[in-house]
Amino acid sequence: MDVKALGWDPETLGEIDHRLVVAPYVRMSSYLKGSAGDVTYVFDLRATQPNKTYLSTGVLHSFEHLLLAGFRKYLSDNFVSVAPMGCQTGFYLILQNEGRFDEVCRVYRAILDDILTSDTVAYATPDNCGQADHHDLAGAKKLAQDLIASQNKWSQVF
Ligand SMILES: [Zn+2]
């Protein structure tokens, strides 16, 4: 797989030293080729600096919901899953057959722009969520604003 041709730094694939990274960034962490030629990609959106700062669980939870709604809206043919990192510093994204840096970042930006004008957190109801009263839309908007402001640094992991 030529990840460089997709716009990624090959040096940032796989295990990385969390003491050396500089958040925020977007990286491809791994990929898996299937026997039929399909490719599944895993990406990190690292939002806060590891072992220095972290997101509150309310922000992490609301952002998870908003990213889910956004990827379903903008990338429904490729979107598999998005999930918060247990360390509360970012999110995992899994896509099928879409691994281009420019496209991943274009969609992230579109979702972040949507979050800024959101009046509600998607799926934040008891039928859709396991802790429907545990959300922080204002905090999610602040995170979206911070990520937009630093978009020119997303490609730099180290
Ligand atoms: Zn939820």
PDB file of C-alpha atoms and ligand atoms in Angstrom:
ATOM      1  CA  MET A   1       0.000   0.000   0.000  1.00  0.00           C
ATOM      2  CA  ASP A   2       1.423   3.368  -1.024  1.00  0.00           C
ATOM      3  CA  VAL A   3       0.135   5.501   1.818  1.00  0.00           C
ATOM      4  CA  LYS A   4       2.272   8.395   0.636  1.00  0.00           C
ATOM      5  CA  ALA A   5       0.262   8.497  -2.582  1.00  0.00           C
ATOM      6  CA  LEU A   6      -2.843   8.830  -0.415  1.00  0.00           C
ATOM      7  CA  GLY A   7      -1.290  11.870   1.255  1.00  0.00           C
ATOM      8  CA  TRP A   8       0.025  10.374   4.501  1.00  0.00           C
ATOM      9  CA  ASP A   9       3.463  10.300   6.062  1.00  0.00           C
ATOM     10  CA  PRO A  10       4.510   6.601   6.108  1.00  0.00           C
ATOM     11  CA  GLU A  11       6.573   7.305   9.245  1.00  0.00           C
ATOM     12  CA  THR A  12       3.412   7.876  11.268  1.00  0.00           C
ATOM     13  CA  LEU A  13       1.766   4.518  10.519  1.00  0.00           C
ATOM     14  CA  GLY A  14       1.596   1.930  13.290  1.00  0.00           C
ATOM     15  CA  GLU A  15       2.800   2.294  16.872  1.00  0.00           C
ATOM     16  CA  ILE A  16       4.049   5.757  17.728  1.00  0.00           C
ATOM     17  CA  ASP A  17       5.626   7.269  20.821  1.00  0.00           C
ATOM     18  CA  HIS A  18       2.865   9.268  22.480  1.00  0.00           C
ATOM     19  CA  ARG A  19       5.463  11.454  24.210  1.00  0.00           C
ATOM     20  CA  LEU A  20       6.642  12.786  20.852  1.00  0.00           C
ATOM     21  CA  VAL A  21       3.409  13.634  19.081  1.00  0.00           C
ATOM     22  CA  VAL A  22       2.046  17.158  18.809  1.00  0.00           C
ATOM     23  CA  ALA A  23      -1.737  17.427  18.943  1.00  0.00           C
ATOM     24  CA  PRO A  24      -3.957  18.108  17.179  1.00  0.00           C
ATOM     25  CA  TYR A  25      -3.319  15.864  14.213  1.00  0.00           C
ATOM     26  CA  VAL A  26      -4.954  13.362  11.891  1.00  0.00           C
ATOM     27  CA  ARG A  27      -3.019  10.223  10.971  1.00  0.00           C
ATOM     28  CA  MET A  28      -3.617   6.889   9.333  1.00  0.00           C
ATOM     29  CA  SER A  29      -2.709   4.349  11.999  1.00  0.00           C
ATOM     30  CA  SER A  30      -3.334   1.118  10.095  1.00  0.00           C
ATOM     31  CA  TYR A  31      -5.065  -0.505   7.143  1.00  0.00           C
ATOM     32  CA  LEU A  32      -6.209  -3.985   6.237  1.00  0.00           C
ATOM     33  CA  LYS A  33      -6.583  -5.350   2.736  1.00  0.00           C
ATOM     34  CA  GLY A  34      -9.358  -7.853   2.208  1.00  0.00           C
ATOM     35  CA  SER A  35      -9.234 -10.794  -0.159  1.00  0.00           C
ATOM     36  CA  ALA A  36     -11.668  -9.099  -2.542  1.00  0.00           C
ATOM     37  CA  GLY A  37      -9.475  -6.009  -2.816  1.00  0.00           C
ATOM     38  CA  ASP A  38     -11.357  -3.825  -0.371  1.00  0.00           C
ATOM     39  CA  VAL A  39      -9.252  -1.846   2.071  1.00  0.00           C
ATOM     40  CA  THR A  40     -10.246  -0.906   5.609  1.00  0.00           C
ATOM     41  CA  TYR A  41      -8.450   2.097   7.064  1.00  0.00           C
ATOM     42  CA  VAL A  42      -8.100   3.245  10.670  1.00  0.00           C
ATOM     43  CA  PHE A  43      -7.375   6.897  11.461  1.00  0.00           C
ATOM     44  CA  ASP A  44      -6.668   8.858  14.631  1.00  0.00           C
ATOM     45  CA  LEU A  45      -7.982  12.316  15.252  1.00  0.00           C
ATOM     46  CA  ARG A  46      -5.793  13.323  18.191  1.00  0.00           C
ATOM     47  CA  ALA A  47      -7.501  16.318  19.728  1.00  0.00           C
ATOM     48  CA  THR A  48      -5.482  17.009  22.874  1.00  0.00           C
ATOM     49  CA  GLN A  49      -1.872  16.526  23.872  1.00  0.00           C
ATOM     50  CA  PRO A  50      -1.296  13.031  25.334  1.00  0.00           C
ATOM     51  CA  ASN A  51      -0.458  12.949  29.045  1.00  0.00           C
ATOM     52  CA  LYS A  52      -0.909  16.730  29.267  1.00  0.00           C
ATOM     53  CA  THR A  53      -4.583  17.462  28.609  1.00  0.00           C
ATOM     54  CA  TYR A  54      -7.706  15.450  27.915  1.00  0.00           C
ATOM     55  CA  LEU A  55     -11.341  15.951  27.003  1.00  0.00           C
ATOM     56  CA  SER A  56     -14.084  15.770  29.596  1.00  0.00           C
ATOM     57  CA  THR A  57     -16.301  12.737  29.209  1.00  0.00           C
ATOM     58  CA  GLY A  58     -19.219  15.032  28.347  1.00  0.00           C
ATOM     59  CA  VAL A  59     -17.335  16.591  25.439  1.00  0.00           C
ATOM     60  CA  LEU A  60     -15.931  13.241  24.351  1.00  0.00           C
ATOM     61  CA  HIS A  61     -19.417  11.716  24.375  1.00  0.00           C
ATOM     62  CA  SER A  62     -21.133  14.545  22.491  1.00  0.00           C
ATOM     63  CA  PHE A  63     -18.331  14.746  19.939  1.00  0.00           C
ATOM     64  CA  GLU A  64     -18.630  11.002  19.348  1.00  0.00           C
ATOM     65  CA  HIS A  65     -22.331  11.448  18.559  1.00  0.00           C
ATOM     66  CA  LEU A  66     -21.746  14.468  16.335  1.00  0.00           C
ATOM     67  CA  LEU A  67     -18.967  12.734  14.408  1.00  0.00           C
ATOM     68  CA  LEU A  68     -21.183   9.690  13.946  1.00  0.00           C
ATOM     69  CA  ALA A  69     -23.961  11.839  12.491  1.00  0.00           C
ATOM     70  CA  GLY A  70     -21.492  13.696  10.310  1.00  0.00           C
ATOM     71  CA  PHE A  71     -19.781  10.674   8.804  1.00  0.00           C
ATOM     72  CA  ARG A  72     -23.155   9.092   8.094  1.00  0.00           C
ATOM     73  CA  LYS A  73     -24.143  12.312   6.334  1.00  0.00           C
ATOM     74  CA  TYR A  74     -20.988  12.984   4.328  1.00  0.00           C
ATOM     75  CA  LEU A  75     -19.344   9.602   3.785  1.00  0.00           C
ATOM     76  CA  SER A  76     -22.089   7.011   4.025  1.00  0.00           C
ATOM     77  CA  ASP A  77     -20.614   4.741   1.343  1.00  0.00           C
ATOM     78  CA  ASN A  78     -17.313   4.391   3.191  1.00  0.00           C
ATOM     79  CA  PHE A  79     -18.036   4.984   6.857  1.00  0.00           C
ATOM     80  CA  VAL A  80     -17.718   2.010   9.204  1.00  0.00           C
ATOM     81  CA  SER A  81     -17.275   3.438  12.710  1.00  0.00           C
ATOM     82  CA  VAL A  82     -16.053   6.289  14.876  1.00  0.00           C
ATOM     83  CA  ALA A  83     -15.248   5.911  18.572  1.00  0.00           C
ATOM     84  CA  PRO A  84     -13.622   7.853  21.415  1.00  0.00           C
ATOM     85  CA  MET A  85     -10.155   6.943  22.625  1.00  0.00           C
ATOM     86  CA  GLY A  86     -10.227   5.576  26.156  1.00  0.00           C
ATOM     87  CA  CYS A  87      -7.516   8.034  27.147  1.00  0.00           C
ATOM     88  CA  GLN A  88      -9.947  10.876  26.270  1.00  0.00           C
ATOM     89  CA  THR A  89      -7.499  12.568  23.897  1.00  0.00           C
ATOM     90  CA  GLY A  90      -9.161  11.830  20.570  1.00  0.00           C
ATOM     91  CA  PHE A  91     -11.170   9.570  18.301  1.00  0.00           C
ATOM     92  CA  TYR A  92     -10.725   6.523  16.106  1.00  0.00           C
ATOM     93  CA  LEU A  93     -12.263   6.538  12.637  1.00  0.00           C
ATOM     94  CA  ILE A  94     -12.684   3.439  10.469  1.00  0.00           C
ATOM     95  CA  LEU A  95     -13.435   3.756   6.752  1.00  0.00           C
ATOM     96  CA  GLN A  96     -13.692   1.250   3.951  1.00  0.00           C
ATOM     97  CA  ASN A  97     -12.158   2.056   0.556  1.00  0.00           C
ATOM     98  CA  GLU A  98     -11.473   5.715   1.363  1.00  0.00           C
ATOM     99  CA  GLY A  99      -7.968   6.452   2.539  1.00  0.00           C
ATOM    100  CA  ARG A 100      -7.096   9.829   1.065  1.00  0.00           C
ATOM    101  CA  PHE A 101      -5.785  12.455   3.483  1.00  0.00           C
ATOM    102  CA  ASP A 102      -7.464  15.289   1.618  1.00  0.00           C
ATOM    103  CA  GLU A 103     -10.846  13.577   1.634  1.00  0.00           C
ATOM    104  CA  VAL A 104     -10.689  12.546   5.294  1.00  0.00           C
ATOM    105  CA  CYS A 105      -9.775  16.098   6.288  1.00  0.00           C
ATOM    106  CA  ARG A 106     -12.378  17.637   3.983  1.00  0.00           C
ATOM    107  CA  VAL A 107     -15.091  15.601   5.676  1.00  0.00           C
ATOM    108  CA  TYR A 108     -13.771  16.290   9.162  1.00  0.00           C
ATOM    109  CA  ARG A 109     -13.869  20.008   8.377  1.00  0.00           C
ATOM    110  CA  ALA A 110     -17.429  19.808   7.019  1.00  0.00           C
ATOM    111  CA  ILE A 111     -18.535  18.013  10.193  1.00  0.00           C
ATOM    112  CA  LEU A 112     -16.759  20.527  12.439  1.00  0.00           C
ATOM    113  CA  ASP A 113     -18.477  23.378  10.593  1.00  0.00           C
ATOM    114  CA  ASP A 114     -21.829  21.654  11.162  1.00  0.00           C
ATOM    115  CA  ILE A 115     -21.090  21.210  14.874  1.00  0.00           C
ATOM    116  CA  LEU A 116     -20.600  24.970  15.257  1.00  0.00           C
ATOM    117  CA  THR A 117     -24.203  25.566  14.182  1.00  0.00           C
ATOM    118  CA  SER A 118     -25.771  22.531  15.871  1.00  0.00           C
ATOM    119  CA  ASP A 119     -28.665  23.156  18.255  1.00  0.00           C
ATOM    120  CA  THR A 120     -28.708  19.618  19.573  1.00  0.00           C
ATOM    121  CA  VAL A 121     -26.458  16.596  19.965  1.00  0.00           C
ATOM    122  CA  ALA A 122     -27.490  13.894  17.492  1.00  0.00           C
ATOM    123  CA  TYR A 123     -28.829  10.648  18.965  1.00  0.00           C
ATOM    124  CA  ALA A 124     -28.825  12.082  22.504  1.00  0.00           C
ATOM    125  CA  THR A 125     -32.087  10.394  23.423  1.00  0.00           C
ATOM    126  CA  PRO A 126     -32.690   7.366  25.652  1.00  0.00           C
ATOM    127  CA  ASP A 127     -33.623   5.167  22.701  1.00  0.00           C
ATOM    128  CA  ASN A 128     -30.319   5.944  20.931  1.00  0.00           C
ATOM    129  CA  CYS A 129     -27.833   6.455  23.752  1.00  0.00           C
ATOM    130  CA  GLY A 130     -26.765   4.708  26.927  1.00  0.00           C
ATOM    131  CA  GLN A 131     -26.336   7.911  28.949  1.00  0.00           C
ATOM    132  CA  ALA A 132     -28.568  10.411  27.211  1.00  0.00           C
ATOM    133  CA  ASP A 133     -28.248  13.138  29.851  1.00  0.00           C
ATOM    134  CA  HIS A 134     -24.455  13.084  29.771  1.00  0.00           C
ATOM    135  CA  HIS A 135     -23.695  15.576  27.006  1.00  0.00           C
ATOM    136  CA  ASP A 136     -21.899  18.884  26.566  1.00  0.00           C
ATOM    137  CA  LEU A 137     -22.808  20.629  23.318  1.00  0.00           C
ATOM    138  CA  ALA A 138     -21.113  23.888  24.300  1.00  0.00           C
ATOM    139  CA  GLY A 139     -17.906  22.006  25.039  1.00  0.00           C
ATOM    140  CA  ALA A 140     -18.165  20.144  21.744  1.00  0.00           C
ATOM    141  CA  LYS A 141     -18.525  23.444  19.899  1.00  0.00           C
ATOM    142  CA  LYS A 142     -15.449  24.795  21.637  1.00  0.00           C
ATOM    143  CA  LEU A 143     -13.482  21.716  20.589  1.00  0.00           C
ATOM    144  CA  ALA A 144     -14.737  22.047  17.011  1.00  0.00           C
ATOM    145  CA  GLN A 145     -13.643  25.695  16.973  1.00  0.00           C
ATOM    146  CA  ASP A 146     -10.189  24.803  18.310  1.00  0.00           C
ATOM    147  CA  LEU A 147      -9.711  22.047  15.734  1.00  0.00           C
ATOM    148  CA  ILE A 148     -10.788  24.320  12.873  1.00  0.00           C
ATOM    149  CA  ALA A 149      -8.351  26.984  14.041  1.00  0.00           C
ATOM    150  CA  SER A 150      -5.483  24.497  13.901  1.00  0.00           C
ATOM    151  CA  GLN A 151      -6.420  22.704  10.675  1.00  0.00           C
ATOM    152  CA  ASN A 152      -3.153  23.721   9.009  1.00  0.00           C
ATOM    153  CA  LYS A 153      -1.334  21.496  11.555  1.00  0.00           C
ATOM    154  CA  TRP A 154      -3.431  18.352  11.172  1.00  0.00           C
ATOM    155  CA  SER A 155      -0.944  16.669   8.854  1.00  0.00           C
ATOM    156  CA  GLN A 156       1.963  17.077  11.276  1.00  0.00           C
ATOM    157  CA  VAL A 157       2.024  14.244  13.819  1.00  0.00           C
ATOM    158  CA  PHE A 158       5.480  14.991  15.237  1.00  0.00           C
TER     159      PHE A 158
HETATM  160 ZN    ZN B   1     -24.285   8.243  23.702  1.00  0.00          ZN
END
